[in-house]
């Protein structure tokens, strides 16, 4: 009993100090939880931004295609693969694409870029192309439709309905081929690289132009029912389509840059956590010492009448443990209240482009169970550790010296 | 006749160098017999507190011996002394003897808890002790709500309840007015006579020392006079 009860009552000897210490620790925990929730929200935003824009969560290519987008390295028979994907319960959507380097010219200007042949219906479930249409309309399958990025449009000095000429290379033969398109939509992704360099046409037209045959494509983009599946390399999507000629990779493998940024962002939480708790620990040590100094005479008496040094140290540790427990309760409640707001309304960011990724204007913080289990445990451990030095000090008090102190 | 505490050439020096050294206890030889009611008196700085602390195993002597019930405690380790104080010595200090966040009853129970006394026995002794020191009915009050004299009575009850061999009290009445001080001493005297508890206490107060059955006069760390009435 005793020690716990005594420790508990001791907390209320100087209620103001205890409250301040509790606030210090609980605010630190709250800040840590919100930081973690923000990091999760941000990671989610980055992941969504990258996978939902164009990439998808996995892609299948011919081996070697990614090295320099060699137009000859295309998948000859997508029908078979599409068939297996449509029967795969983990797959939500998929779309075949042709990809080729092109010269795009208007009557005023000319620019280089990539022309994607896309399946309009399939892409609607997979990428943001349809949503990115700012003016005009999305592809409908009619002849000569082309969607181009707004930036490219500005460069070519064209507007909706204007005619542009696209010059492409035929697969296998290397012959040049040209076709006339009418701008049916202008796209705004918010990602400079895409807005400036990519144009989209109907895949059937693309296949004819560059002679891929009725079922040829350079890329099949895939979206999973559960986005987390992208990490699961044992999935049929990956194992079935990684062959001598084909490769099937998750977005994490396709975009190493971003996956390492995400990895690093977890260190960010760690560093912020460490700084916060270094400060909080100093606060705890300080307040524990203040409370010990006030009680030196009392501790002298307690030792004189037979209290063991260990028990006295334990008393201080229990006091810090109780402070930690109360602080965690307060911190968690506070964090839940705050994230109630930040997870629905969000934290405003302003429009920004981050490492080539468009970010929406706000971060919605994300709750995770570890925020109220793991993080508080660290807080409790750290607080109790901060109590160790004061506890050691208390256990070392020499009664004859303590008793000499006049109050 | 049983000897509870015996000091043999007990010395306690403070300071390192010859000139600054203070001989707080200087070859002190005292025998305390069971049932005695002894006062240590002397001017300020004469070594009363030092001798009481040495007798109670609170401090280690520079040289000499302290025997408690025949056991030499002068060479005991900190841990052994701690248990010795808990089980064999009762301490009462000038003031602030009690834990402020515990009630009178809980304060009296404290040492018994350290000793591992069973709950029923503890409760019984608390009741008994409160009655002995005249505080029945105040068991739930915290020290802040007790007068100085009442607090000292609780301290006496706490010491008595642990069933020590001897109670050492360093100026227990110094912070009390003289009427309250004398009343406190009467309580001690009563416990001494009715329960054969051995007391050694220090004091400056003439009225208080007149109640003792034995007076040990100290000066400059030495016993100047040891008179039994
Ligand atoms: N820790 C210490 N360090 C140095 N000197 C000390 C220490 N403790 C006691 N002394 C000295 O030893 C001498 C005896 O002190 P002690 O406290 O035993 O006297 P006392 O008789 O109890 O005095 P008082 O009536 O004022 O309580 C004094 O001169 C004191 O200054
Ligand atoms: Mg003294």
XYZ file of C-alpha atoms and ligand atoms in Angstrom:
668
model
C 0.000 0.000 0.000
C 1.591 2.570 1.964
C 4.238 3.852 -0.413
C 1.719 4.289 -3.217
C -0.782 5.945 -0.922
C 1.898 8.124 0.603
C 3.240 9.046 -2.834
C -0.241 9.879 -4.035
C -0.942 12.141 -1.089
C 2.444 13.793 -1.485
C 1.419 14.922 -4.969
C -1.184 17.172 -3.400
C 1.147 18.868 -0.964
C 2.050 21.367 -3.602
C -0.835 20.996 -5.976
C 0.212 23.880 -8.163
C 3.634 22.399 -8.805
C 2.158 18.998 -9.514
C -0.367 20.488 -11.908
C 2.364 22.401 -13.728
C 4.519 19.303 -14.029
C 1.561 17.282 -15.245
C 0.754 19.966 -17.816
C 4.349 20.021 -19.026
C 4.402 16.281 -19.586
C 0.887 16.000 -20.941
C 1.416 18.850 -23.410
C 4.561 17.138 -24.595
C 2.653 13.914 -25.099
C -0.151 15.752 -26.873
C 2.362 17.466 -29.138
C 4.012 14.145 -29.859
C 0.723 12.440 -30.669
C -0.352 15.283 -32.940
C 3.056 15.284 -34.635
C 2.761 11.566 -35.219
C -0.793 11.965 -36.495
C 0.372 14.760 -38.779
C 3.267 12.704 -40.088
C 0.878 9.860 -40.789
C -1.528 12.227 -42.497
C 1.268 13.729 -44.535
C 2.676 10.344 -45.506
C -0.777 9.285 -46.539
C -1.128 12.452 -48.562
C 2.198 11.886 -50.290
C 1.390 8.262 -50.976
C -2.038 9.093 -52.327
C -0.678 11.959 -54.350
C 1.890 9.733 -55.944
C -0.197 6.615 -56.434
C -3.463 8.247 -57.359
C -2.127 10.778 -59.829
C -0.785 8.474 -62.483
C 1.441 5.795 -61.041
C -1.050 3.439 -59.420
C 0.093 1.161 -56.645
C 1.807 -1.330 -58.909
C 2.853 -1.517 -62.542
C 3.698 -4.235 -65.003
C 6.203 -3.557 -67.775
C 8.332 -5.447 -70.170
C 11.740 -6.029 -68.597
C 14.052 -3.165 -69.480
C 11.326 -0.734 -70.566
C 11.821 1.529 -67.574
C 15.513 2.039 -68.343
C 14.877 4.437 -71.228
C 11.294 3.984 -72.306
C 12.295 1.994 -75.395
C 9.167 1.976 -77.496
C 9.995 -1.503 -78.817
C 9.805 -3.078 -75.359
C 6.046 -3.435 -75.123
C 3.820 -6.168 -73.696
C 2.423 -7.933 -76.788
C -0.619 -9.549 -75.257
C -2.155 -7.532 -72.448
C -5.411 -9.488 -72.730
C -4.010 -12.450 -70.880
C -2.618 -10.312 -68.041
C -5.778 -8.232 -67.810
C -7.728 -11.434 -67.562
C -5.742 -12.635 -64.585
C -5.944 -9.180 -62.941
C -9.688 -9.047 -63.313
C -9.918 -12.371 -61.463
C -7.526 -11.290 -58.720
C -9.489 -10.421 -55.576
C -6.787 -8.034 -54.320
C -6.995 -5.857 -57.438
C -9.456 -2.985 -57.525
C -8.636 -1.529 -60.940
C -6.083 -1.764 -63.742
C -5.412 0.043 -66.989
C -3.136 -0.557 -69.958
C -1.165 2.315 -71.419
C 1.127 3.022 -74.297
C 3.953 5.413 -73.657
C 6.059 7.075 -76.282
C 8.272 10.070 -76.705
C 6.812 12.621 -79.076
C 7.155 15.995 -80.739
C 4.090 18.090 -80.258
C 3.618 21.131 -82.430
C 1.050 23.863 -82.769
C 1.044 26.548 -85.404
C 3.094 28.730 -83.062
C 5.457 26.445 -81.240
C 6.878 23.007 -80.822
C 7.814 20.967 -77.744
C 8.964 17.503 -76.768
C 6.998 15.323 -74.394
C 5.484 11.965 -73.645
C 2.249 10.821 -75.213
C 0.236 8.288 -73.253
C -2.371 6.180 -74.955
C -4.968 5.454 -72.324
C -8.152 3.511 -71.846
C -10.490 6.329 -70.796
C -12.901 4.178 -68.785
C -10.263 2.144 -66.985
C -8.205 5.235 -66.108
C -11.205 6.878 -64.478
C -10.987 4.289 -61.681
C -7.245 4.388 -61.432
C -5.696 7.791 -61.999
C -6.587 11.427 -61.591
C -6.508 12.259 -65.288
C -10.276 12.634 -65.493
C -10.366 14.800 -62.369
C -7.477 16.912 -63.637
C -9.460 18.153 -66.636
C -9.737 21.873 -65.979
C -11.278 23.058 -69.205
C -12.875 21.010 -71.942
C -13.752 17.386 -71.445
C -12.203 14.017 -70.732
C -11.509 11.458 -73.459
C -14.629 9.833 -74.837
C -13.135 7.459 -77.399
C -13.907 9.658 -80.388
C -11.138 10.116 -82.976
C -8.423 12.777 -82.667
C -9.028 13.633 -79.008
C -6.040 14.772 -77.006
C -5.658 16.020 -73.448
C -2.653 18.170 -72.719
C -1.259 19.778 -69.616
C -2.016 23.436 -69.069
C 1.653 24.360 -68.968
C 2.272 22.606 -72.245
C -0.755 24.345 -73.659
C 0.639 27.739 -72.651
C 3.941 26.846 -74.243
C 2.251 25.882 -77.498
C 0.023 28.961 -77.234
C -3.101 26.966 -77.909
C -6.582 26.808 -76.522
C -9.372 24.297 -76.426
C -10.327 22.981 -79.890
C -7.068 24.059 -81.550
C -5.297 21.629 -83.797
C -1.921 20.156 -82.925
C 0.349 17.740 -84.696
C 1.961 14.880 -82.840
C 5.008 13.189 -84.285
C 5.752 9.690 -82.982
C 7.997 6.756 -83.760
C 6.574 3.410 -84.813
C 7.538 0.437 -82.718
C 9.963 -2.068 -84.263
C 10.425 -0.169 -87.550
C 11.550 3.133 -86.048
C 9.627 4.984 -88.793
C 8.252 8.423 -88.026
C 4.533 8.857 -88.031
C 2.385 11.936 -87.667
C -1.185 12.564 -86.658
C -3.427 15.560 -86.244
C -5.357 16.041 -82.973
C -7.839 18.521 -81.646
C -7.292 19.686 -78.077
C -10.294 18.342 -76.213
C -9.195 19.137 -72.673
C -6.586 21.019 -70.686
C -5.247 19.326 -67.568
C -4.084 20.719 -64.296
C -2.428 18.203 -61.966
C -0.447 20.755 -59.991
C 2.666 18.750 -60.753
C 4.900 20.701 -63.079
C 6.489 17.688 -64.638
C 3.184 16.212 -65.755
C 1.493 19.483 -66.657
C 4.429 20.401 -68.876
C 5.402 17.126 -70.495
C 2.520 14.705 -70.877
C -0.332 14.440 -73.337
C -3.040 11.774 -73.333
C -4.771 10.211 -76.328
C -7.112 7.252 -76.732
C -5.227 3.976 -76.532
C -6.776 2.486 -79.697
C -5.508 5.380 -81.754
C -2.138 5.186 -80.090
C -1.845 1.467 -80.811
C -2.569 2.073 -84.492
C -0.199 5.010 -84.728
C 2.799 3.284 -83.237
C 1.777 -0.188 -84.420
C 1.508 -2.122 -81.177
C -1.285 -4.399 -82.366
C -4.710 -4.696 -80.791
C -3.476 -5.840 -77.365
C -0.083 -4.195 -77.077
C 0.825 -1.800 -74.256
C 3.914 -0.488 -72.490
C 2.480 -0.395 -69.038
C -0.308 -1.834 -66.983
C -1.057 0.236 -63.897
C -2.807 -1.458 -60.995
C -4.703 -0.289 -57.961
C -5.296 -2.572 -54.972
C -8.399 -2.853 -52.857
C -6.172 -2.386 -49.844
C -3.389 0.153 -50.542
C -1.210 -1.579 -47.928
C -0.942 -4.530 -50.318
C 1.647 -2.559 -52.268
C 4.114 -3.579 -49.557
C 3.290 -7.253 -49.844
C 5.669 -8.612 -52.467
C 4.336 -12.134 -51.969
C 1.080 -11.162 -53.637
C 0.041 -12.907 -56.877
C 0.140 -9.570 -58.704
C 3.875 -9.464 -58.110
C 4.800 -13.132 -58.209
C 2.737 -14.072 -61.292
C 3.988 -11.287 -63.494
C 7.641 -11.225 -62.661
C 9.020 -13.388 -65.396
C 11.978 -13.422 -67.725
C 10.281 -10.897 -69.951
C 7.949 -9.071 -67.560
C 8.418 -7.165 -64.342
C 5.733 -6.324 -61.806
C 6.721 -3.750 -59.217
C 5.030 -1.835 -56.434
C 5.085 1.945 -56.355
C 7.567 1.752 -53.502
C 10.015 0.033 -55.817
C 9.152 2.292 -58.727
C 9.625 5.484 -56.752
C 12.556 4.895 -54.445
C 12.917 8.618 -53.803
C 9.523 8.994 -52.192
C 9.650 5.734 -50.287
C 12.870 6.914 -48.660
C 11.311 10.297 -47.835
C 8.512 8.449 -46.092
C 10.994 6.343 -44.208
C 12.796 9.501 -43.119
C 9.641 11.215 -41.943
C 9.336 8.618 -39.182
C 12.730 9.752 -37.914
C 11.292 13.249 -37.826
C 8.716 12.138 -35.271
C 11.459 10.440 -33.308
C 13.645 13.547 -33.219
C 10.780 15.836 -32.266
C 9.825 13.304 -29.605
C 13.334 13.217 -28.211
C 13.612 16.990 -28.006
C 10.205 17.328 -26.385
C 11.002 14.740 -23.793
C 14.444 15.997 -23.060
C 12.766 19.272 -22.105
C 9.970 17.557 -20.216
C 12.463 15.363 -18.368
C 14.402 18.396 -17.213
C 11.129 19.830 -15.964
C 10.370 16.637 -14.075
C 13.835 16.467 -12.539
C 13.581 20.095 -11.525
C 10.204 19.761 -9.879
C 11.119 16.486 -8.163
C 14.190 18.142 -6.698
C 12.179 21.102 -5.519
C 9.800 18.762 -3.758
C 12.683 16.792 -2.242
C 14.476 19.879 -0.978
C 11.315 20.945 0.787
C 11.161 17.556 2.485
C 14.787 16.992 3.440
C 14.050 17.350 7.153
C 11.080 15.018 6.832
C 13.182 12.470 4.979
C 15.790 12.795 7.717
C 13.149 11.900 10.298
C 11.837 9.026 8.189
C 15.307 7.578 7.868
C 16.032 8.131 11.546
C 13.017 6.086 12.541
C 14.022 3.201 10.303
C 12.869 3.809 6.727
C 15.306 2.133 4.359
C 17.024 4.292 1.742
C 15.582 2.069 -0.983
C 12.047 2.711 0.224
C 12.644 6.421 0.192
C 13.997 6.226 -3.362
C 11.044 4.075 -4.313
C 8.690 6.676 -2.888
C 10.133 9.291 -5.245
C 9.958 6.918 -8.201
C 6.345 6.102 -7.425
C 5.633 9.807 -7.195
C 7.073 10.312 -10.674
C 5.219 7.263 -11.949
C 1.942 8.678 -10.670
C 2.718 12.019 -12.271
C 3.466 10.173 -15.515
C 0.216 8.211 -15.385
C -1.897 11.280 -14.698
C -0.037 13.192 -17.407
C -0.622 10.445 -19.943
C -4.333 10.397 -19.216
C -4.508 14.179 -19.613
C -2.250 14.137 -22.688
C -4.259 11.438 -24.436
C -7.578 13.132 -23.765
C -6.186 16.432 -25.000
C -4.711 14.827 -28.106
C -7.973 13.055 -28.912
C -9.887 16.313 -28.542
C -7.462 18.153 -30.811
C -7.325 15.426 -33.428
C -11.106 15.323 -33.420
C -10.725 18.684 -35.145
C -7.498 18.198 -37.098
C -8.546 14.835 -38.507
C -11.743 16.215 -39.991
C -11.056 19.887 -40.690
C -7.327 19.427 -41.147
C -4.263 21.569 -40.737
C -4.042 24.120 -43.564
C -0.880 24.038 -45.659
C -1.517 26.331 -48.584
C -0.923 24.920 -52.050
C 2.510 23.452 -52.349
C 4.509 21.129 -54.431
C 6.756 18.862 -52.489
C 9.507 17.059 -54.328
C 7.467 16.912 -57.498
C 4.292 15.924 -55.718
C 1.190 17.979 -55.544
C -0.108 18.296 -52.028
C -3.616 19.266 -51.259
C -4.041 22.377 -49.167
C -4.487 20.647 -45.828
C -3.233 17.720 -43.847
C -5.790 15.567 -42.125
C -4.131 14.097 -39.057
C -4.421 10.356 -38.783
C -5.131 8.453 -35.619
C -3.242 5.267 -34.969
C -3.637 3.008 -31.953
C 0.082 3.222 -31.178
C -0.392 6.909 -30.397
C -2.303 6.035 -27.254
C -0.457 2.833 -26.410
C 3.167 3.037 -27.502
C 3.811 6.762 -27.127
C 2.439 6.983 -23.563
C 4.604 4.024 -22.571
C 7.681 5.905 -23.739
C 6.468 8.926 -21.802
C 6.000 6.873 -18.646
C 9.419 5.262 -19.029
C 11.110 8.589 -19.599
C 9.352 10.273 -16.697
C 10.212 7.464 -14.338
C 13.785 7.583 -15.607
C 13.845 11.301 -14.878
C 12.762 10.401 -11.355
C 15.756 8.115 -10.871
C 18.286 10.816 -10.119
C 16.087 12.642 -7.589
C 15.217 9.248 -6.080
C 18.866 8.379 -5.724
C 19.468 11.759 -4.140
C 16.644 11.219 -1.640
C 17.921 7.781 -0.711
C 21.337 9.285 0.032
C 20.084 11.880 2.494
C 22.046 11.604 5.727
C 19.656 11.895 8.674
C 22.004 13.699 11.066
C 22.662 16.345 8.441
C 19.047 16.622 7.388
C 17.907 16.991 10.993
C 20.286 19.874 11.534
C 18.494 21.939 8.965
C 16.244 24.366 10.681
C 13.039 24.846 8.764
C 19.398 -4.539 36.668
C 19.631 -4.469 32.873
C 21.767 -2.055 30.936
C 20.034 -0.857 27.785
C 22.722 1.396 26.388
C 26.333 1.725 27.331
C 28.873 4.056 25.730
C 32.576 3.403 26.136
C 35.007 6.242 25.500
C 32.659 7.489 22.854
C 34.170 10.225 20.663
C 32.774 12.159 17.741
C 35.003 14.783 16.181
C 34.038 17.137 13.368
C 36.480 18.836 11.008
C 39.731 17.660 9.480
C 42.527 19.849 10.744
C 43.716 20.112 14.347
C 42.744 23.765 14.795
C 39.243 23.580 13.339
C 38.366 20.244 14.905
C 35.300 20.237 17.146
C 35.073 17.521 19.780
C 31.281 17.181 19.889
C 31.607 14.038 22.021
C 34.830 13.472 23.895
C 35.346 10.170 25.719
C 31.778 9.877 26.849
C 31.024 6.964 29.225
C 27.359 6.545 30.049
C 25.324 3.529 31.151
C 21.582 3.733 30.779
C 19.649 1.220 32.828
C 16.282 -0.163 31.924
C 13.472 1.953 33.287
C 15.564 5.063 33.824
C 14.217 8.527 33.075
C 17.356 10.430 32.162
C 17.863 14.012 31.077
C 20.993 15.143 29.266
C 21.520 18.813 29.961
C 24.116 21.366 29.100
C 24.638 24.601 27.197
C 24.162 24.902 23.493
C 26.885 23.107 21.566
C 27.842 20.916 24.497
C 27.181 17.733 22.525
C 23.716 16.610 23.660
C 22.379 15.990 20.179
C 25.612 14.317 19.110
C 25.494 11.859 21.990
C 21.816 11.054 21.450
C 22.427 10.432 17.747
C 25.374 8.176 18.504
C 23.366 6.231 21.087
C 20.564 5.722 18.599
C 22.758 4.540 15.754
C 22.070 7.610 13.646
C 25.715 8.507 13.421
C 29.003 6.599 13.553
C 31.503 7.564 16.250
C 35.043 8.664 15.493
C 36.166 6.188 18.144
C 34.726 4.322 21.099
C 31.798 1.974 21.365
C 28.053 1.992 21.818
C 26.430 -1.164 23.141
C 22.718 -1.570 22.767
C 21.435 -4.473 24.868
C 24.944 -5.875 24.835
C 25.464 -5.517 21.047
C 28.159 -3.189 19.761
C 26.493 -0.923 17.221
C 29.384 1.442 16.628
C 30.734 -0.620 13.761
C 27.440 -1.558 12.148
C 26.750 -0.840 8.472
C 24.119 1.645 7.343
C 21.582 -1.065 6.593
C 22.055 -2.802 9.923
C 21.743 0.510 11.764
C 18.586 1.277 9.837
C 16.934 -1.955 10.983
C 18.278 -1.428 14.487
C 16.697 2.003 14.716
C 13.429 0.655 13.370
C 13.201 -2.239 15.840
C 15.006 -1.081 18.972
C 15.094 2.710 19.174
C 12.326 5.242 19.426
C 13.186 8.749 18.254
C 11.477 12.002 19.059
C 12.863 15.234 17.677
C 12.269 18.838 18.519
C 9.535 19.338 15.934
C 8.113 18.181 12.630
C 8.345 14.570 13.626
C 5.288 13.550 11.656
C 4.475 12.951 8.034
C 2.130 15.813 7.186
C 0.031 13.867 4.683
C -0.754 11.048 7.090
C -3.343 11.163 9.872
C -2.351 10.742 13.527
C -3.358 7.103 13.335
C -1.384 6.504 10.132
C 1.644 8.232 11.590
C 1.522 5.962 14.632
C 1.185 2.943 12.342
C 4.153 3.948 10.193
C 7.000 2.172 12.007
C 4.819 -0.845 12.661
C 4.225 -1.080 8.917
C 7.969 -1.034 8.338
C 8.264 -3.756 10.954
C 5.570 -5.823 9.259
C 3.173 -5.853 12.207
C -0.189 -7.396 11.310
C -3.121 -5.062 10.671
C -5.214 -6.178 13.629
C -2.263 -5.810 15.975
C -1.464 -2.392 14.536
C -5.000 -1.136 15.000
C -5.034 -2.442 18.554
C -1.774 -0.740 19.445
C -2.821 2.534 17.800
C -5.928 2.667 19.931
C -4.002 1.808 23.032
C -1.272 4.387 22.348
C -3.713 7.166 21.505
C -5.375 6.556 24.854
C -2.023 6.518 26.663
C -0.971 9.896 25.268
C -4.464 11.312 25.725
C -5.397 11.790 22.082
C -8.321 9.393 21.724
C -10.754 10.767 19.160
C -8.116 12.645 17.190
C -6.856 9.638 15.215
C -8.033 10.980 11.871
C -6.508 14.426 12.182
C -3.479 15.273 10.154
C -0.530 16.945 11.918
C -1.455 20.333 10.474
C -4.687 20.184 12.420
C -2.979 19.274 15.716
C -1.316 21.619 18.200
C 2.444 21.400 18.762
C 1.938 19.502 21.989
C -0.492 17.085 20.355
C 1.959 16.492 17.509
C 4.684 15.610 20.003
C 2.294 13.226 21.734
C 1.653 11.493 18.423
C 5.428 11.223 17.980
C 5.672 9.613 21.414
C 2.816 7.261 20.577
C 4.528 6.313 17.297
C 7.780 5.574 19.126
C 6.021 3.581 21.873
C 3.909 1.591 19.410
C 6.984 0.100 17.765
C 7.977 -1.395 21.133
C 11.555 -0.090 21.249
C 14.159 -0.818 23.928
C 14.585 2.871 24.579
C 13.168 6.194 23.497
C 15.634 8.971 22.716
C 14.137 12.452 22.640
C 16.199 15.448 21.523
C 14.693 18.542 23.134
C 11.122 17.296 22.704
C 9.678 20.324 24.512
C 11.855 23.041 22.988
C 9.123 24.241 20.647
C 6.343 24.093 23.214
C 5.260 26.635 25.793
C 6.264 25.645 29.278
C 2.855 24.405 30.394
C 2.477 22.181 27.335
C 6.079 21.070 27.732
C 5.530 19.973 31.281
C 2.334 18.162 30.319
C 4.252 16.326 27.596
C 6.897 15.344 30.081
C 4.215 14.060 32.395
C 3.007 11.804 29.597
C 6.561 10.519 29.148
C 6.964 10.049 32.871
C 3.681 8.159 33.005
C 4.824 5.811 30.215
C 8.112 5.409 32.020
C 6.498 4.443 35.263
C 3.486 2.469 34.072
C 5.153 0.701 31.165
C 8.751 0.637 32.295
C 9.857 2.421 29.114
C 13.383 3.795 29.248
C 13.727 7.451 28.236
C 16.739 9.623 27.540
C 15.951 13.194 26.610
C 17.878 16.420 26.297
C 16.666 19.792 27.488
C 17.615 23.326 28.413
C 14.568 23.858 30.561
C 14.993 23.831 34.350
C 11.395 22.817 34.990
C 11.672 19.930 32.589
C 14.976 18.615 33.892
C 13.617 18.660 37.436
C 11.279 15.806 36.455
C 14.122 13.513 35.484
C 15.340 10.829 37.844
C 18.867 11.237 36.526
C 20.720 14.249 35.149
C 23.758 14.013 32.915
C 25.492 17.372 32.651
C 27.512 17.931 29.493
C 30.030 20.597 28.537
C 32.330 20.728 25.524
C 31.530 17.152 24.583
C 32.393 15.779 28.009
C 30.192 14.461 30.787
C 30.702 16.964 33.570
C 28.396 15.479 36.142
C 26.134 12.445 36.336
C 23.667 12.670 39.189
C 20.928 10.243 40.163
C 18.128 11.423 42.383
N 27.890 18.011 11.219
C 28.654 18.808 11.992
N 29.744 19.398 11.459
C 30.535 20.190 12.208
N 30.314 20.440 13.485
C 29.236 19.892 14.086
C 28.352 19.048 13.374
N 27.388 18.629 14.206
C 27.635 19.204 15.403
N 28.743 19.955 15.324
C 29.357 20.674 16.422
O 29.463 19.815 17.533
C 29.189 20.507 18.712
C 28.091 19.813 19.463
O 26.900 19.947 18.766
P 25.515 19.387 19.259
O 24.518 19.639 18.212
O 25.689 17.981 19.699
O 25.249 20.310 20.525
P 23.950 20.419 21.419
O 24.371 20.236 22.806
O 22.899 19.517 20.893
O 23.533 21.911 21.173
P 22.087 22.563 21.129
O 21.670 22.749 22.550
O 22.315 23.866 20.454
O 21.216 21.652 20.392
C 28.823 21.927 18.338
O 29.938 22.750 18.529
C 28.492 21.820 16.878
O 28.827 23.015 16.225
Mg 20.969 19.787 20.005
